[in-house]
PDB file of C-alpha atoms and ligand atoms in Angstrom:
ATOM      1  CA  MET A 126     100.176 109.557  71.145  1.00 77.00           C
ATOM      2  CA  VAL A 127      98.577 106.681  73.054  1.00 89.00           C
ATOM      3  CA  LYS A 128      99.763 106.623  76.609  1.00 94.00           C
ATOM      4  CA  ARG A 129     100.297 103.314  78.405  1.00 96.00           C
ATOM      5  CA  ASN A 130      98.985 102.666  81.863  1.00 97.00           C
ATOM      6  CA  ALA A 131     101.664 102.362  84.509  1.00 98.00           C
ATOM      7  CA  CYS A 132     101.418 101.153  88.067  1.00 98.00           C
ATOM      8  CA  VAL A 133     103.917 102.475  90.616  1.00 98.00           C
ATOM      9  CA  PHE A 134     104.814 100.421  93.703  1.00 98.00           C
ATOM     10  CA  ILE A 135     105.984 102.404  96.732  1.00 98.00           C
ATOM     11  CA  SER A 136     106.647 101.955 100.438  1.00 97.00           C
ATOM     12  CA  GLY A 137     107.889 105.297 101.660  1.00 95.00           C
ATOM     13  CA  TYR A 138     108.468 108.900 100.839  1.00 96.00           C
ATOM     14  CA  GLY A 139     107.441 108.690  97.203  1.00 97.00           C
ATOM     15  CA  SER A 140     109.679 111.332  95.646  1.00 98.00           C
ATOM     16  CA  ASN A 141     110.073 109.173  92.526  1.00 98.00           C
ATOM     17  CA  LEU A 142     106.312 108.737  92.351  1.00 98.00           C
ATOM     18  CA  LYS A 143     105.858 112.497  92.685  1.00 98.00           C
ATOM     19  CA  SER A 144     108.314 113.166  89.894  1.00 98.00           C
ATOM     20  CA  LEU A 145     106.649 110.612  87.597  1.00 98.00           C
ATOM     21  CA  ILE A 146     103.237 112.136  88.290  1.00 98.00           C
ATOM     22  CA  LEU A 147     104.555 115.560  87.257  1.00 97.00           C
ATOM     23  CA  LYS A 148     106.221 114.202  84.124  1.00 97.00           C
ATOM     24  CA  SER A 149     103.137 112.262  83.090  1.00 97.00           C
ATOM     25  CA  ARG A 150     101.141 115.483  82.857  1.00 95.00           C
ATOM     26  CA  ASP A 151     103.039 116.166  79.642  1.00 95.00           C
ATOM     27  CA  TYR A 152     101.099 114.733  76.740  1.00 93.00           C
ATOM     28  CA  THR A 153     104.308 113.541  75.084  1.00 94.00           C
ATOM     29  CA  PHE A 154     105.325 111.457  78.106  1.00 96.00           C
ATOM     30  CA  PRO A 155     104.626 107.786  77.288  1.00 96.00           C
ATOM     31  CA  ILE A 156     102.749 106.770  80.438  1.00 97.00           C
ATOM     32  CA  ASN A 157      99.892 107.682  82.701  1.00 97.00           C
ATOM     33  CA  ILE A 158     100.024 106.566  86.284  1.00 98.00           C
ATOM     34  CA  SER A 159      96.802 104.647  86.645  1.00 97.00           C
ATOM     35  CA  LEU A 160      97.416 102.924  89.948  1.00 98.00           C
ATOM     36  CA  VAL A 161      99.684 103.119  92.973  1.00 98.00           C
ATOM     37  CA  ILE A 162     100.385 100.063  95.090  1.00 98.00           C
ATOM     38  CA  CYS A 163     101.695 100.673  98.593  1.00 98.00           C
ATOM     39  CA  ASN A 164     102.534  98.301 101.430  1.00 97.00           C
ATOM     40  CA  ASN A 165     102.805 100.925 104.161  1.00 97.00           C
ATOM     41  CA  LYS A 166      99.691 102.725 105.287  1.00 95.00           C
ATOM     42  CA  ASN A 167     101.786 105.571 106.709  1.00 96.00           C
ATOM     43  CA  ALA A 168     103.781 106.146 103.528  1.00 97.00           C
ATOM     44  CA  ASN A 169     104.034 109.792 102.562  1.00 97.00           C
ATOM     45  CA  GLY A 170     103.798 108.737  98.895  1.00 97.00           C
ATOM     46  CA  ILE A 171     100.111 107.934  99.303  1.00 97.00           C
ATOM     47  CA  LEU A 172      99.490 111.661  99.697  1.00 97.00           C
ATOM     48  CA  TYR A 173     100.765 112.257  96.155  1.00 97.00           C
ATOM     49  CA  ALA A 174      98.340 109.639  94.841  1.00 97.00           C
ATOM     50  CA  LYS A 175      95.478 111.226  96.790  1.00 97.00           C
ATOM     51  CA  LYS A 176      96.322 114.785  95.751  1.00 97.00           C
ATOM     52  CA  ASN A 177      96.379 113.759  92.102  1.00 97.00           C
ATOM     53  CA  SER A 178      93.269 111.542  92.295  1.00 97.00           C
ATOM     54  CA  ILE A 179      95.241 108.447  91.363  1.00 98.00           C
ATOM     55  CA  PRO A 180      93.663 105.246  92.686  1.00 98.00           C
ATOM     56  CA  TYR A 181      95.848 103.510  95.247  1.00 97.00           C
ATOM     57  CA  PHE A 182      95.738 100.086  96.775  1.00 97.00           C
ATOM     58  CA  LEU A 183      97.151  99.328 100.202  1.00 97.00           C
ATOM     59  CA  VAL A 184      98.491  95.843 100.310  1.00 96.00           C
ATOM     60  CA  ASN A 185      99.505  93.865 103.343  1.00 94.00           C
ATOM     61  CA  THR A 186     102.739  92.191 102.358  1.00 93.00           C
ATOM     62  CA  LYS A 187     102.574  90.091 105.535  1.00 92.00           C
ATOM     63  CA  ASN A 188      99.650  88.262 104.015  1.00 93.00           C
ATOM     64  CA  LYS A 189     100.977  85.348 101.987  1.00 90.00           C
ATOM     65  CA  ASN A 190      98.525  85.912  99.144  1.00 92.00           C
ATOM     66  CA  PHE A 191      99.431  89.565  98.701  1.00 95.00           C
ATOM     67  CA  GLU A 192     100.858  89.130  95.209  1.00 96.00           C
ATOM     68  CA  GLU A 193      97.645  87.541  93.973  1.00 95.00           C
ATOM     69  CA  ASP A 194      95.723  90.503  95.412  1.00 93.00           C
ATOM     70  CA  ILE A 195      97.980  92.867  93.473  1.00 95.00           C
ATOM     71  CA  LEU A 196      97.705  90.923  90.224  1.00 95.00           C
ATOM     72  CA  ARG A 197      93.934  90.911  90.503  1.00 93.00           C
ATOM     73  CA  LYS A 198      93.874  94.656  91.073  1.00 92.00           C
ATOM     74  CA  ILE A 199      96.303  95.364  88.246  1.00 94.00           C
ATOM     75  CA  LYS A 200      94.150  93.453  85.763  1.00 92.00           C
ATOM     76  CA  ASN A 201      91.335  95.959  86.240  1.00 93.00           C
ATOM     77  CA  TYR A 202      93.575  98.824  85.185  1.00 95.00           C
ATOM     78  CA  LYS A 203      95.116  97.321  82.028  1.00 93.00           C
ATOM     79  CA  ILE A 204      98.611  98.004  83.272  1.00 96.00           C
ATOM     80  CA  SER A 205     101.428  97.835  80.677  1.00 95.00           C
ATOM     81  CA  ILE A 206     104.346  98.445  83.012  1.00 97.00           C
ATOM     82  CA  ILE A 207     105.116  98.255  86.723  1.00 98.00           C
ATOM     83  CA  CYS A 208     107.574 100.788  88.135  1.00 98.00           C
ATOM     84  CA  LEU A 209     109.126  99.784  91.437  1.00 98.00           C
ATOM     85  CA  ALA A 210     109.972 103.042  93.174  1.00 98.00           C
ATOM     86  CA  GLY A 211     111.236 102.217  96.633  1.00 96.00           C
ATOM     87  CA  PHE A 212     108.984  99.208  97.191  1.00 96.00           C
ATOM     88  CA  MET A 213     110.572  97.511 100.184  1.00 93.00           C
ATOM     89  CA  LYS A 214     109.556  93.973  99.408  1.00 93.00           C
ATOM     90  CA  ILE A 215     111.120  91.573  96.977  1.00 91.00           C
ATOM     91  CA  ILE A 216     108.595  90.354  94.450  1.00 93.00           C
ATOM     92  CA  SER A 217     108.597  86.670  93.641  1.00 94.00           C
ATOM     93  CA  LYS A 218     109.557  84.819  90.468  1.00 94.00           C
ATOM     94  CA  LYS A 219     105.960  83.674  90.274  1.00 94.00           C
ATOM     95  CA  PHE A 220     104.706  87.269  90.258  1.00 96.00           C
ATOM     96  CA  ILE A 221     107.204  88.250  87.550  1.00 95.00           C
ATOM     97  CA  ARG A 222     106.140  85.275  85.427  1.00 92.00           C
ATOM     98  CA  ASN A 223     102.434  85.891  85.944  1.00 92.00           C
ATOM     99  CA  PHE A 224     102.497  89.605  85.191  1.00 93.00           C
ATOM    100  CA  ARG A 225     104.275  88.933  81.880  1.00 86.00           C
ATOM    101  CA  LYS A 226     104.785  92.580  81.014  1.00 89.00           C
ATOM    102  CA  ARG A 227     107.668  94.846  81.882  1.00 94.00           C
ATOM    103  CA  ILE A 228     108.674  95.542  85.450  1.00 97.00           C
ATOM    104  CA  ILE A 229     111.374  98.131  86.084  1.00 97.00           C
ATOM    105  CA  ASN A 230     113.149  99.186  89.263  1.00 97.00           C
ATOM    106  CA  ILE A 231     115.223 102.134  90.397  1.00 97.00           C
ATOM    107  CA  HIS A 232     118.275 101.340  92.467  1.00 97.00           C
ATOM    108  CA  PRO A 233     120.527 103.857  94.265  1.00 98.00           C
ATOM    109  CA  SER A 234     123.886 102.613  92.994  1.00 98.00           C
ATOM    110  CA  LEU A 235     125.806 101.989  89.807  1.00 98.00           C
ATOM    111  CA  LEU A 236     124.719  98.401  89.308  1.00 97.00           C
ATOM    112  CA  PRO A 237     126.135  95.773  89.189  1.00 96.00           C
ATOM    113  CA  LYS A 238     127.924  97.395  92.121  1.00 97.00           C
ATOM    114  CA  TYR A 239     126.158  97.560  95.489  1.00 97.00           C
ATOM    115  CA  LYS A 240     123.074  95.439  94.975  1.00 95.00           C
ATOM    116  CA  GLY A 241     120.727  95.265  97.946  1.00 94.00           C
ATOM    117  CA  LEU A 242     120.364  97.699 100.857  1.00 95.00           C
ATOM    118  CA  LYS A 243     122.573 100.322 102.560  1.00 97.00           C
ATOM    119  CA  THR A 244     124.228 101.338  99.299  1.00 97.00           C
ATOM    120  CA  PHE A 245     125.422 104.788 100.465  1.00 98.00           C
ATOM    121  CA  GLU A 246     127.090 103.393 103.588  1.00 98.00           C
ATOM    122  CA  ARG A 247     128.941 100.806 101.514  1.00 98.00           C
ATOM    123  CA  VAL A 248     129.951 103.289  98.815  1.00 98.00           C
ATOM    124  CA  LEU A 249     131.454 105.608 101.482  1.00 98.00           C
ATOM    125  CA  PHE A 250     133.119 102.749 103.324  1.00 98.00           C
ATOM    126  CA  ASP A 251     134.795 101.614 100.103  1.00 98.00           C
ATOM    127  CA  LYS A 252     135.900 105.207  99.343  1.00 97.00           C
ATOM    128  CA  GLU A 253     134.409 105.041  95.858  1.00 98.00           C
ATOM    129  CA  LYS A 254     135.150 107.986  93.567  1.00 98.00           C
ATOM    130  CA  LYS A 255     131.711 107.993  91.993  1.00 98.00           C
ATOM    131  CA  THR A 256     128.223 106.673  92.502  1.00 98.00           C
ATOM    132  CA  GLY A 257     124.776 107.158  91.013  1.00 98.00           C
ATOM    133  CA  CYS A 258     121.599 105.313  90.182  1.00 98.00           C
ATOM    134  CA  THR A 259     120.363 102.647  87.811  1.00 98.00           C
ATOM    135  CA  VAL A 260     116.987 101.955  86.270  1.00 98.00           C
ATOM    136  CA  HIS A 261     116.839  98.330  85.187  1.00 97.00           C
ATOM    137  CA  PHE A 262     114.446  95.606  84.154  1.00 96.00           C
ATOM    138  CA  VAL A 263     113.365  93.344  86.981  1.00 96.00           C
ATOM    139  CA  THR A 264     114.211  89.725  86.503  1.00 91.00           C
ATOM    140  CA  GLU A 265     114.145  86.763  88.823  1.00 87.00           C
ATOM    141  CA  LYS A 266     117.610  87.655  90.169  1.00 84.00           C
ATOM    142  CA  LEU A 267     117.742  90.598  92.601  1.00 81.00           C
ATOM    143  CA  ASP A 268     118.993  93.908  91.099  1.00 81.00           C
ATOM    144  CA  SER A 269     120.405  92.058  88.096  1.00 84.00           C
ATOM    145  CA  GLY A 270     118.203  92.738  85.048  1.00 92.00           C
ATOM    146  CA  LYS A 271     119.362  94.667  82.017  1.00 96.00           C
ATOM    147  CA  THR A 272     120.192  98.332  82.634  1.00 97.00           C
ATOM    148  CA  ILE A 273     117.978 100.867  80.874  1.00 97.00           C
ATOM    149  CA  VAL A 274     119.465 104.133  82.187  1.00 98.00           C
ATOM    150  CA  GLN A 275     122.344 104.809  84.537  1.00 98.00           C
ATOM    151  CA  LYS A 276     123.416 108.200  85.894  1.00 98.00           C
ATOM    152  CA  THR A 277     126.670 108.974  87.650  1.00 98.00           C
ATOM    153  CA  PHE A 278     128.155 111.718  89.813  1.00 98.00           C
ATOM    154  CA  PHE A 279     131.504 112.200  91.508  1.00 98.00           C
ATOM    155  CA  ILE A 280     131.651 111.914  95.277  1.00 98.00           C
ATOM    156  CA  GLU A 281     133.084 114.931  97.061  1.00 98.00           C
ATOM    157  CA  ARG A 282     135.280 114.831 100.119  1.00 96.00           C
ATOM    158  CA  ASN A 283     132.608 116.167 102.457  1.00 97.00           C
ATOM    159  CA  ASP A 284     129.794 113.926 101.200  1.00 98.00           C
ATOM    160  CA  ASP A 285     127.984 111.843 103.789  1.00 98.00           C
ATOM    161  CA  ILE A 286     125.040 109.422 103.656  1.00 98.00           C
ATOM    162  CA  LYS A 287     122.532 112.281 103.640  1.00 98.00           C
ATOM    163  CA  SER A 288     124.177 114.257 100.842  1.00 98.00           C
ATOM    164  CA  LEU A 289     124.750 111.149  98.736  1.00 98.00           C
ATOM    165  CA  LYS A 290     121.087 110.255  99.106  1.00 98.00           C
ATOM    166  CA  GLU A 291     119.997 113.746  98.062  1.00 98.00           C
ATOM    167  CA  LYS A 292     122.304 113.819  95.043  1.00 98.00           C
ATOM    168  CA  THR A 293     121.308 110.302  94.011  1.00 98.00           C
ATOM    169  CA  GLN A 294     117.595 111.013  94.296  1.00 98.00           C
ATOM    170  CA  LYS A 295     117.866 114.109  92.108  1.00 98.00           C
ATOM    171  CA  LEU A 296     119.393 111.921  89.421  1.00 98.00           C
ATOM    172  CA  GLU A 297     116.850 109.165  90.014  1.00 98.00           C
ATOM    173  CA  HIS A 298     114.002 111.466  89.113  1.00 98.00           C
ATOM    174  CA  LYS A 299     115.612 112.177  85.741  1.00 98.00           C
ATOM    175  CA  ALA A 300     116.681 108.580  85.156  1.00 98.00           C
ATOM    176  CA  PHE A 301     113.227 107.118  85.787  1.00 98.00           C
ATOM    177  CA  SER A 302     111.482 109.276  83.232  1.00 97.00           C
ATOM    178  CA  GLU A 303     114.271 108.838  80.688  1.00 98.00           C
ATOM    179  CA  ALA A 304     113.987 105.073  81.110  1.00 98.00           C
ATOM    180  CA  LEU A 305     110.259 105.139  80.399  1.00 97.00           C
ATOM    181  CA  ILE A 306     110.778 107.272  77.314  1.00 97.00           C
ATOM    182  CA  LYS A 307     113.467 104.873  76.122  1.00 96.00           C
ATOM    183  CA  ILE A 308     111.324 101.794  76.688  1.00 96.00           C
ATOM    184  CA  PHE A 309     108.312 103.085  74.828  1.00 93.00           C
ATOM    185  CA  ARG A 310     110.332 104.530  71.965  1.00 84.00           C
ATOM    186  CA  ASN A 311     111.366 101.072  70.833  1.00 64.00           C
ATOM    187  CA  TYR A 312     114.173 100.480  73.221  1.00 50.00           C
TER     188      TYR A 312
HETATM  189  C1  GRF B 114     114.990 105.519  96.047  1.00 66.79           C
HETATM  190  O1  GRF B 114     116.150 106.165  96.451  1.00 66.79           O
HETATM  191  C2  GRF B 114     115.297 104.251  95.280  1.00 66.79           C
HETATM  192  O2  GRF B 114     116.565 104.220  94.748  1.00 66.79           O
HETATM  193  C3  GRF B 114     115.150 103.161  96.280  1.00 66.79           C
HETATM  194  O3  GRF B 114     114.179 103.623  97.181  1.00 66.79           O
HETATM  195  C4  GRF B 114     114.172 105.046  97.219  1.00 66.79           C
HETATM  196  C5  GRF B 114     112.758 105.507  97.153  1.00 66.79           C
HETATM  197  O4  GRF B 114     112.643 106.879  97.351  1.00 66.79           O
HETATM  198  N1  GRF B 114     114.827 101.932  95.603  1.00 66.79           N
HETATM  199  P1  GRF B 114     111.260 107.633  97.173  1.00 66.79           P
HETATM  200  O5  GRF B 114     110.241 106.910  98.040  1.00 66.79           O
HETATM  201  O6  GRF B 114     110.898 107.583  95.721  1.00 66.79           O
HETATM  202  O7  GRF B 114     111.502 109.043  97.650  1.00 66.79           O
END
């Protein structure tokens, strides 16, 4: 099986990156992580790239040409797919058009509900019965591209922001790899 090269964009803890790195060790998993892009030099996720000898590129998203810097870098690695895994910067329409290949994102809610930030707070405030996560294609409209995988769980009475985050992230790790398998098996 020929593996595709994936690039993972992160800004923080990197638990999704870590899980994808582990999954990609399996020869049947459709991608290799060839590059990590990070816009936070203190991000814990960089440690996972370092530990696994994955090249990483620190980008300054305050610099107005940062997307061109990323595109240039990505070209060198023949990247077939970008996985946004907690990248705290909205990428532009121009970037999406110029990259031309697939970009996917993981979002901590059951889209189309709760687009944007502070999803757990809003889910609790609205007394939702269930929540979960969504892996979707990135399009020019925020958190609105086609869903690839969605996973759901029921909210318990004693759940709070912390427990919802933990439960959601556990599901995210499964959803992300399932989405990649789905995409590369003729989704
Ligand atoms: C995830 O919960 C994801 O839903 C959101 O950002 C978080 C990143 O977590 N987009 P991590 O850095 O992968 O641990």
